[in-house]
C-alpha cells in the first residue's frame, strides 16, 4: 500500500507525478526547430535524459510511498526500470497510430536513459548492497562505471554527427572527398553499396581514397549527399570526378535540391550524364542550378541535397567518385 500521511512525502509524490507528466507532454508536443539530421539526433538523444528523469521519478514514488517495498531496495530499482521501459514501449507503439515518429531506436534511448540514471543513483545509494564486491571490486564502483559507459554510448551518435557537421564546414568548398569517416553520416544510399577505398590502379594520376559506388539491381539506385554546406553563393562551378571501370557507357542522373523543393521533377536541378569508360570530369555551372526550378530560382544559400542515381539496373555497376567541390 502507499503511505501518503507525511507532508514531505506528498510533496515528493506530486513532484514525481509532475516530472512524469512533463516527460509525456514534451514527447507529444515538442516540435523540432527544423528537420535536419542534427536536430533529429538531438531529439533522439533527448529521449535518454527524459526517460532517465522518468525512471528517477518512478523510483522516488516507489521508495517514498510504497510501504511494501520499503526494505527491498534492489526490487525498487528493478520495478522502476520495468515501469520505465514499459512506458517507453507504450509511447513508441502509440506513435504508430498517433502523430509522431515511432522508432525502435528511440526505445533503446529510453532504456539507456533509465539504466544510466538508475545505475548512477544506485551507485551512491547506501542501502543498495553495501560493501558487496565482485572480483574484489565494490559493486557500487562497477555499477558507476557501467552506467557511465551506457550514458556515453547513448551520447556517442550525437557527438559523432556533430563532428560530421564540423568536418563539413571545415573542408568546404570540398563537398565530398571520401578521405575521412567524419563525412560518412551525411552520405546516404538506396540500393547502392558505398565504400571508401584507395584509388584503383587504372585511375592514373590520382591518389588517396575515393568513393566506390556499386549500383545494385534495382530501379533508381541512388547515392546522396545530404545537407552539404548550404551556402553556395560566391562560387561559379560544381565539379566532380567519376571513374568508370565499365566497358560500356553508363548513364547516370544528377539531381540537386534546396530546402524549398516540393520534390517534383520541375522544382529541382536535373542533369543526365553519359559516363564513358575511364575518367569523366563533370562540371556544372551554378547559374544553371540557380535557374533550374520552374517558376522560381534555386535558393543558393540553402542547398539541401545532391543525388547521383542510375535508371533500371539489372546487373551491378561500379563507379569511383571523388573531389566533389565548388570552384
mmCIF file of C-alpha atoms in Angstrom:
data_model
loop_
_atom_site.group_PDB
_atom_site.id
_atom_site.type_symbol
_atom_site.label_atom_id
_atom_site.label_comp_id
_atom_site.label_asym_id
_atom_site.label_seq_id
_atom_site.Cartn_x
_atom_site.Cartn_y
_atom_site.Cartn_z
ATOM 1 C CA UNK A 1 0.000 0.000 0.000
ATOM 2 C CA UNK A 2 1.031 3.613 -0.470
ATOM 3 C CA UNK A 3 1.853 5.744 2.562
ATOM 4 C CA UNK A 4 0.623 9.330 1.925
ATOM 5 C CA UNK A 5 0.423 10.621 5.510
ATOM 6 C CA UNK A 6 3.580 12.719 5.724
ATOM 7 C CA UNK A 7 3.543 16.155 4.000
ATOM 8 C CA UNK A 8 7.112 15.787 2.683
ATOM 9 C CA UNK A 9 6.213 12.512 1.054
ATOM 10 C CA UNK A 10 3.130 14.072 -0.506
ATOM 11 C CA UNK A 11 5.278 16.879 -1.940
ATOM 12 C CA UNK A 12 7.731 14.353 -3.403
ATOM 13 C CA UNK A 13 4.785 12.411 -4.844
ATOM 14 C CA UNK A 14 3.341 15.444 -6.626
ATOM 15 C CA UNK A 15 6.799 16.449 -7.867
ATOM 16 C CA UNK A 16 7.371 12.965 -9.263
ATOM 17 C CA UNK A 17 3.952 12.994 -10.943
ATOM 18 C CA UNK A 18 4.757 16.402 -12.448
ATOM 19 C CA UNK A 19 8.023 15.038 -13.869
ATOM 20 C CA UNK A 20 6.246 12.041 -15.404
ATOM 21 C CA UNK A 21 3.520 14.211 -16.946
ATOM 22 C CA UNK A 22 6.162 16.637 -18.189
ATOM 23 C CA UNK A 23 8.032 13.832 -19.958
ATOM 24 C CA UNK A 24 4.904 12.758 -21.832
ATOM 25 C CA UNK A 25 3.973 16.358 -22.712
ATOM 26 C CA UNK A 26 7.441 17.080 -24.100
ATOM 27 C CA UNK A 27 7.375 13.931 -26.238
ATOM 28 C CA UNK A 28 3.858 14.677 -27.506
ATOM 29 C CA UNK A 29 4.076 18.439 -28.034
ATOM 30 C CA UNK A 30 7.689 19.463 -28.629
ATOM 31 C CA UNK A 31 8.324 20.421 -32.261
ATOM 32 C CA UNK A 32 11.789 20.483 -33.775
ATOM 33 C CA UNK A 33 13.071 23.894 -34.969
ATOM 34 C CA UNK A 34 13.997 22.235 -38.271
ATOM 35 C CA UNK A 35 14.099 18.720 -39.682
ATOM 36 C CA UNK A 36 17.828 18.381 -40.183
ATOM 37 C CA UNK A 37 19.751 15.265 -39.218
ATOM 38 C CA UNK A 38 21.349 17.170 -36.348
ATOM 39 C CA UNK A 39 18.049 18.304 -34.840
ATOM 40 C CA UNK A 40 16.577 14.822 -35.192
ATOM 41 C CA UNK A 41 19.589 13.365 -33.394
ATOM 42 C CA UNK A 42 19.267 15.985 -30.650
ATOM 43 C CA UNK A 43 15.626 14.913 -30.326
ATOM 44 C CA UNK A 44 16.613 11.240 -30.099
ATOM 45 C CA UNK A 45 19.296 11.981 -27.513
ATOM 46 C CA UNK A 46 16.704 13.916 -25.529
ATOM 47 C CA UNK A 47 14.863 10.628 -25.009
ATOM 48 C CA UNK A 48 17.835 9.443 -22.943
ATOM 49 C CA UNK A 49 17.525 12.291 -20.456
ATOM 50 C CA UNK A 50 13.718 12.382 -20.449
ATOM 51 C CA UNK A 51 13.363 8.722 -19.544
ATOM 52 C CA UNK A 52 16.252 8.994 -17.113
ATOM 53 C CA UNK A 53 14.214 11.643 -15.282
ATOM 54 C CA UNK A 54 11.110 9.459 -15.673
ATOM 55 C CA UNK A 55 12.871 6.476 -14.092
ATOM 56 C CA UNK A 56 14.137 8.567 -11.196
ATOM 57 C CA UNK A 57 10.626 9.939 -10.573
ATOM 58 C CA UNK A 58 9.156 6.433 -10.599
ATOM 59 C CA UNK A 59 11.871 5.233 -8.208
ATOM 60 C CA UNK A 60 11.094 8.132 -5.862
ATOM 61 C CA UNK A 61 7.402 7.265 -5.848
ATOM 62 C CA UNK A 62 8.114 3.624 -5.087
ATOM 63 C CA UNK A 63 10.641 4.351 -2.344
ATOM 64 C CA UNK A 64 8.693 7.100 -0.626
ATOM 65 C CA UNK A 65 5.132 5.834 -0.901
ATOM 66 C CA UNK A 66 5.047 2.072 -1.398
ATOM 67 C CA UNK A 67 5.496 0.708 2.107
ATOM 68 C CA UNK A 68 5.593 -2.925 0.991
ATOM 69 C CA UNK A 69 8.801 -2.200 -0.940
ATOM 70 C CA UNK A 70 10.426 -0.110 1.796
ATOM 71 C CA UNK A 71 13.063 -2.669 2.815
ATOM 72 C CA UNK A 72 13.674 -4.118 -0.653
ATOM 73 C CA UNK A 73 15.936 -1.575 -2.360
ATOM 74 C CA UNK A 74 17.002 -3.824 -5.237
ATOM 75 C CA UNK A 75 13.389 -4.609 -6.115
ATOM 76 C CA UNK A 76 12.649 -0.887 -6.083
ATOM 77 C CA UNK A 77 15.217 -0.310 -8.822
ATOM 78 C CA UNK A 78 14.108 -3.314 -10.858
ATOM 79 C CA UNK A 79 10.464 -2.261 -10.676
ATOM 80 C CA UNK A 80 11.318 1.332 -11.617
ATOM 81 C CA UNK A 81 13.238 0.053 -14.640
ATOM 82 C CA UNK A 82 10.395 -2.248 -15.725
ATOM 83 C CA UNK A 83 7.811 0.550 -15.422
ATOM 84 C CA UNK A 84 10.010 2.968 -17.357
ATOM 85 C CA UNK A 85 10.809 0.548 -20.184
ATOM 86 C CA UNK A 86 7.148 -0.457 -20.435
ATOM 87 C CA UNK A 87 6.100 3.191 -20.608
ATOM 88 C CA UNK A 88 8.674 3.846 -23.333
ATOM 89 C CA UNK A 89 7.333 0.899 -25.331
ATOM 90 C CA UNK A 90 3.763 2.177 -24.954
ATOM 91 C CA UNK A 91 4.837 5.631 -26.178
ATOM 92 C CA UNK A 92 6.514 4.184 -29.279
ATOM 93 C CA UNK A 93 3.550 1.920 -30.045
ATOM 94 C CA UNK A 94 1.125 4.824 -29.591
ATOM 95 C CA UNK A 95 3.039 6.865 -32.163
ATOM 96 C CA UNK A 96 2.214 4.260 -34.813
ATOM 97 C CA UNK A 97 -1.426 5.379 -34.649
ATOM 98 C CA UNK A 98 -0.994 8.963 -33.425
ATOM 99 C CA UNK A 99 1.052 11.868 -34.825
ATOM 100 C CA UNK A 100 4.701 11.189 -34.105
ATOM 101 C CA UNK A 101 7.674 9.156 -35.198
ATOM 102 C CA UNK A 102 7.589 5.611 -33.864
ATOM 103 C CA UNK A 103 11.106 4.230 -33.762
ATOM 104 C CA UNK A 104 12.721 1.234 -32.081
ATOM 105 C CA UNK A 105 15.884 3.350 -31.884
ATOM 106 C CA UNK A 106 14.031 5.790 -29.606
ATOM 107 C CA UNK A 107 13.077 2.904 -27.319
ATOM 108 C CA UNK A 108 16.746 1.940 -26.968
ATOM 109 C CA UNK A 109 17.434 5.547 -25.952
ATOM 110 C CA UNK A 110 14.638 5.337 -23.392
ATOM 111 C CA UNK A 111 16.140 2.152 -21.950
ATOM 112 C CA UNK A 112 19.650 3.618 -21.942
ATOM 113 C CA UNK A 113 18.460 6.705 -20.053
ATOM 114 C CA UNK A 114 16.641 4.623 -17.451
ATOM 115 C CA UNK A 115 19.567 2.224 -16.969
ATOM 116 C CA UNK A 116 22.154 5.008 -16.752
ATOM 117 C CA UNK A 117 20.257 7.219 -14.307
ATOM 118 C CA UNK A 118 19.102 4.365 -12.095
ATOM 119 C CA UNK A 119 22.637 2.981 -12.152
ATOM 120 C CA UNK A 120 24.148 6.321 -11.149
ATOM 121 C CA UNK A 121 21.557 6.668 -8.380
ATOM 122 C CA UNK A 122 22.243 3.128 -7.203
ATOM 123 C CA UNK A 123 25.996 3.757 -7.115
ATOM 124 C CA UNK A 124 25.501 6.337 -4.351
ATOM 125 C CA UNK A 125 22.662 4.517 -2.595
ATOM 126 C CA UNK A 126 23.947 3.311 0.778
ATOM 127 C CA UNK A 127 21.060 0.871 1.100
ATOM 128 C CA UNK A 128 21.792 -0.979 -2.123
ATOM 129 C CA UNK A 129 24.187 -3.890 -1.490
ATOM 130 C CA UNK A 130 26.501 -2.047 0.928
ATOM 131 C CA UNK A 131 30.031 -3.445 0.879
ATOM 132 C CA UNK A 132 29.220 -6.084 -1.765
ATOM 133 C CA UNK A 133 32.092 -6.942 -4.116
ATOM 134 C CA UNK A 134 32.630 -8.730 -7.373
ATOM 135 C CA UNK A 135 36.143 -9.989 -8.232
ATOM 136 C CA UNK A 136 37.493 -7.794 -5.474
ATOM 137 C CA UNK A 137 35.851 -4.623 -6.803
ATOM 138 C CA UNK A 138 32.983 -2.960 -4.986
ATOM 139 C CA UNK A 139 29.720 -3.447 -6.839
ATOM 140 C CA UNK A 140 28.999 0.248 -6.464
ATOM 141 C CA UNK A 141 32.096 1.132 -8.476
ATOM 142 C CA UNK A 142 31.189 -1.409 -11.133
ATOM 143 C CA UNK A 143 27.669 -0.006 -11.288
ATOM 144 C CA UNK A 144 29.033 3.522 -11.602
ATOM 145 C CA UNK A 145 31.382 2.534 -14.416
ATOM 146 C CA UNK A 146 28.683 0.587 -16.256
ATOM 147 C CA UNK A 147 26.220 3.486 -16.001
ATOM 148 C CA UNK A 148 28.759 5.967 -17.348
ATOM 149 C CA UNK A 149 29.541 3.665 -20.287
ATOM 150 C CA UNK A 150 25.818 3.335 -21.100
ATOM 151 C CA UNK A 151 25.354 7.102 -20.908
ATOM 152 C CA UNK A 152 28.374 7.794 -23.120
ATOM 153 C CA UNK A 153 27.139 5.186 -25.585
ATOM 154 C CA UNK A 154 23.793 6.970 -25.788
ATOM 155 C CA UNK A 155 25.526 10.317 -26.379
ATOM 156 C CA UNK A 156 28.043 8.984 -28.925
ATOM 157 C CA UNK A 157 25.790 9.200 -32.039
ATOM 158 C CA UNK A 158 25.071 12.877 -31.392
ATOM 159 C CA UNK A 159 28.759 13.617 -30.776
ATOM 160 C CA UNK A 160 29.749 11.818 -33.995
ATOM 161 C CA UNK A 161 27.106 13.633 -36.039
ATOM 162 C CA UNK A 162 28.153 16.999 -34.587
ATOM 163 C CA UNK A 163 31.725 16.140 -35.587
ATOM 164 C CA UNK A 164 30.455 15.421 -39.096
ATOM 165 C CA UNK A 165 28.943 18.904 -39.377
ATOM 166 C CA UNK A 166 32.161 20.466 -38.083
ATOM 167 C CA UNK A 167 34.143 18.469 -40.666
ATOM 168 C CA UNK A 168 31.702 19.517 -43.414
ATOM 169 C CA UNK A 169 32.117 23.194 -42.561
ATOM 170 C CA UNK A 170 35.891 22.936 -42.190
ATOM 171 C CA UNK A 171 36.519 21.241 -45.559
ATOM 172 C CA UNK A 172 34.160 23.430 -47.613
ATOM 173 C CA UNK A 173 34.263 24.197 -50.586
ATOM 174 C CA UNK A 174 35.081 20.486 -50.846
ATOM 175 C CA UNK A 175 31.693 18.793 -50.555
ATOM 176 C CA UNK A 176 32.890 15.169 -50.522
ATOM 177 C CA UNK A 177 36.308 13.570 -50.981
ATOM 178 C CA UNK A 178 35.854 10.288 -49.038
ATOM 179 C CA UNK A 179 39.068 10.773 -47.045
ATOM 180 C CA UNK A 180 37.503 10.932 -43.590
ATOM 181 C CA UNK A 181 34.995 8.850 -41.637
ATOM 182 C CA UNK A 182 33.528 12.132 -40.345
ATOM 183 C CA UNK A 183 31.755 12.679 -43.662
ATOM 184 C CA UNK A 184 30.005 9.292 -43.534
ATOM 185 C CA UNK A 185 26.844 10.236 -41.542
ATOM 186 C CA UNK A 186 25.734 12.653 -44.277
ATOM 187 C CA UNK A 187 26.324 10.203 -47.137
ATOM 188 C CA UNK A 188 23.200 8.123 -47.766
ATOM 189 C CA UNK A 189 22.452 5.300 -50.158
ATOM 190 C CA UNK A 190 19.446 3.464 -51.543
ATOM 191 C CA UNK A 191 20.272 0.194 -53.304
ATOM 192 C CA UNK A 192 23.882 1.366 -53.603
ATOM 193 C CA UNK A 193 26.892 -0.101 -51.804
ATOM 194 C CA UNK A 194 29.272 2.650 -50.687
ATOM 195 C CA UNK A 195 32.874 2.196 -49.539
ATOM 196 C CA UNK A 196 35.867 4.486 -49.139
ATOM 197 C CA UNK A 197 38.732 2.719 -50.918
ATOM 198 C CA UNK A 198 42.218 3.501 -52.288
ATOM 199 C CA UNK A 199 42.245 4.842 -55.830
ATOM 200 C CA UNK A 200 42.064 1.903 -58.274
ATOM 201 C CA UNK A 201 45.302 1.355 -60.240
ATOM 202 C CA UNK A 202 43.539 2.039 -63.547
ATOM 203 C CA UNK A 203 42.776 5.594 -62.418
ATOM 204 C CA UNK A 204 46.102 7.154 -63.384
ATOM 205 C CA UNK A 205 47.482 10.362 -61.856
ATOM 206 C CA UNK A 206 45.123 10.225 -58.900
ATOM 207 C CA UNK A 207 45.845 9.270 -55.308
ATOM 208 C CA UNK A 208 44.190 8.998 -51.930
ATOM 209 C CA UNK A 209 40.831 7.496 -51.119
ATOM 210 C CA UNK A 210 37.799 7.614 -53.385
ATOM 211 C CA UNK A 211 34.197 6.570 -53.048
ATOM 212 C CA UNK A 212 33.359 3.241 -54.635
ATOM 213 C CA UNK A 213 29.693 3.149 -55.609
ATOM 214 C CA UNK A 214 28.197 -0.175 -56.600
ATOM 215 C CA UNK A 215 24.718 0.313 -58.036
ATOM 216 C CA UNK A 216 22.751 -2.838 -57.222
ATOM 217 C CA UNK A 217 19.980 -4.321 -59.365
ATOM 218 C CA UNK A 218 17.017 -2.035 -58.688
ATOM 219 C CA UNK A 219 15.004 0.855 -60.066
ATOM 220 C CA UNK A 220 16.740 4.186 -59.470
ATOM 221 C CA UNK A 221 19.505 3.148 -57.041
ATOM 222 C CA UNK A 222 20.770 6.390 -55.529
ATOM 223 C CA UNK A 223 23.799 7.835 -53.756
ATOM 224 C CA UNK A 224 23.043 11.031 -51.846
ATOM 225 C CA UNK A 225 24.976 13.755 -50.093
ATOM 226 C CA UNK A 226 22.518 15.094 -47.545
ATOM 227 C CA UNK A 227 22.818 18.554 -46.042
ATOM 228 C CA UNK A 228 26.052 19.667 -47.720
ATOM 229 C CA UNK A 229 27.310 23.087 -46.717
ATOM 230 C CA UNK A 230 24.228 25.046 -47.806
ATOM 231 C CA UNK A 231 25.575 28.435 -48.939
ATOM 232 C CA UNK A 232 26.951 28.148 -52.471
ATOM 233 C CA UNK A 233 26.998 31.874 -53.184
ATOM 234 C CA UNK A 234 30.365 33.211 -54.321
ATOM 235 C CA UNK A 235 31.159 30.171 -56.476
ATOM 236 C CA UNK A 236 30.515 29.554 -60.153
ATOM 237 C CA UNK A 237 31.036 25.833 -60.739
ATOM 238 C CA UNK A 238 30.228 22.443 -59.219
ATOM 239 C CA UNK A 239 32.752 19.821 -60.285
ATOM 240 C CA UNK A 240 33.401 16.139 -59.617
ATOM 241 C CA UNK A 241 35.452 13.250 -60.929
ATOM 242 C CA UNK A 242 33.840 9.924 -61.842
ATOM 243 C CA UNK A 243 35.965 6.983 -62.951
ATOM 244 C CA UNK A 244 34.146 4.156 -64.685
ATOM 245 C CA UNK A 245 35.801 0.719 -64.959
ATOM 246 C CA UNK A 246 32.846 -0.467 -67.033
ATOM 247 C CA UNK A 247 33.401 -1.136 -70.742
ATOM 248 C CA UNK A 248 30.042 0.308 -71.802
ATOM 249 C CA UNK A 249 28.698 3.841 -71.428
ATOM 250 C CA UNK A 250 26.872 4.222 -68.113
ATOM 251 C CA UNK A 251 24.101 6.808 -67.873
ATOM 252 C CA UNK A 252 23.505 8.437 -64.506
ATOM 253 C CA UNK A 253 21.372 11.292 -63.305
ATOM 254 C CA UNK A 254 22.467 14.232 -61.155
ATOM 255 C CA UNK A 255 19.807 15.879 -59.004
ATOM 256 C CA UNK A 256 20.261 18.905 -56.732
ATOM 257 C CA UNK A 257 17.623 20.307 -54.386
ATOM 258 C CA UNK A 258 17.294 23.202 -51.983
ATOM 259 C CA UNK A 259 15.228 23.338 -48.790
ATOM 260 C CA UNK A 260 12.257 24.801 -50.676
ATOM 261 C CA UNK A 261 11.830 21.963 -53.152
ATOM 262 C CA UNK A 262 8.490 20.194 -53.431
ATOM 263 C CA UNK A 263 10.316 17.061 -54.709
ATOM 264 C CA UNK A 264 8.785 17.345 -58.176
ATOM 265 C CA UNK A 265 10.984 16.987 -61.257
ATOM 266 C CA UNK A 266 10.289 20.600 -62.275
ATOM 267 C CA UNK A 267 11.273 22.049 -58.888
ATOM 268 C CA UNK A 268 14.918 20.940 -58.817
ATOM 269 C CA UNK A 269 18.054 20.736 -60.922
ATOM 270 C CA UNK A 270 18.310 17.645 -63.154
ATOM 271 C CA UNK A 271 21.125 16.552 -65.418
ATOM 272 C CA UNK A 272 21.705 13.329 -67.350
ATOM 273 C CA UNK A 273 25.352 12.323 -67.775
ATOM 274 C CA UNK A 274 26.751 9.615 -70.064
ATOM 275 C CA UNK A 275 29.894 8.194 -68.461
ATOM 276 C CA UNK A 276 32.456 6.699 -70.801
ATOM 277 C CA UNK A 277 34.933 4.041 -69.701
ATOM 278 C CA UNK A 278 37.748 5.691 -67.748
ATOM 279 C CA UNK A 279 37.868 9.158 -66.212
ATOM 280 C CA UNK A 280 34.950 11.575 -66.541
ATOM 281 C CA UNK A 281 35.233 15.174 -65.358
ATOM 282 C CA UNK A 282 31.831 16.694 -64.631
ATOM 283 C CA UNK A 283 31.471 20.474 -64.377
ATOM 284 C CA UNK A 284 28.111 22.192 -63.836
ATOM 285 C CA UNK A 285 27.787 25.996 -63.884
ATOM 286 C CA UNK A 286 25.980 27.108 -60.739
ATOM 287 C CA UNK A 287 23.913 29.515 -62.813
ATOM 288 C CA UNK A 288 22.231 26.506 -64.441
ATOM 289 C CA UNK A 289 21.449 25.144 -60.986
ATOM 290 C CA UNK A 290 20.129 28.523 -59.846
ATOM 291 C CA UNK A 291 17.680 28.814 -62.756
ATOM 292 C CA UNK A 292 16.646 25.138 -62.942
ATOM 293 C CA UNK A 293 13.360 25.132 -60.933
ATOM 294 C CA UNK A 294 10.333 26.105 -62.970
ATOM 295 C CA UNK A 295 8.747 29.357 -61.841
ATOM 296 C CA UNK A 296 11.382 30.255 -59.246
ATOM 297 C CA UNK A 297 15.111 30.337 -58.588
ATOM 298 C CA UNK A 298 17.038 27.791 -56.574
ATOM 299 C CA UNK A 299 17.998 29.224 -53.177
ATOM 300 C CA UNK A 300 21.783 29.068 -53.438
ATOM 301 C CA UNK A 301 22.091 29.786 -49.720
ATOM 302 C CA UNK A 302 20.001 26.764 -48.822
ATOM 303 C CA UNK A 303 21.187 23.769 -50.847
ATOM 304 C CA UNK A 304 19.823 20.649 -49.187
ATOM 305 C CA UNK A 305 20.989 17.591 -51.139
ATOM 306 C CA UNK A 306 22.918 16.180 -54.085
ATOM 307 C CA UNK A 307 21.889 12.868 -55.642
ATOM 308 C CA UNK A 308 23.611 10.636 -58.185
ATOM 309 C CA UNK A 309 21.365 7.870 -59.433
ATOM 310 C CA UNK A 310 21.015 5.298 -62.176
ATOM 311 C CA UNK A 311 17.916 4.131 -64.019
ATOM 312 C CA UNK A 312 16.886 0.496 -64.010
ATOM 313 C CA UNK A 313 19.942 -1.594 -63.084
ATOM 314 C CA UNK A 314 19.808 -5.282 -63.942
ATOM 315 C CA UNK A 315 23.440 -6.149 -63.173
ATOM 316 C CA UNK A 316 25.679 -4.444 -60.582
ATOM 317 C CA UNK A 317 27.520 -1.377 -61.885
ATOM 318 C CA UNK A 318 30.599 0.044 -60.136
ATOM 319 C CA UNK A 319 31.789 3.645 -60.344
ATOM 320 C CA UNK A 320 34.500 5.541 -58.446
ATOM 321 C CA UNK A 321 33.734 9.074 -57.305
ATOM 322 C CA UNK A 322 35.956 11.804 -55.867
ATOM 323 C CA UNK A 323 36.600 15.533 -55.446
ATOM 324 C CA UNK A 324 33.065 16.854 -55.401
ATOM 325 C CA UNK A 325 33.701 20.557 -54.872
ATOM 326 C CA UNK A 326 32.754 24.111 -55.691
ATOM 327 C CA UNK A 327 35.025 26.395 -57.681
#
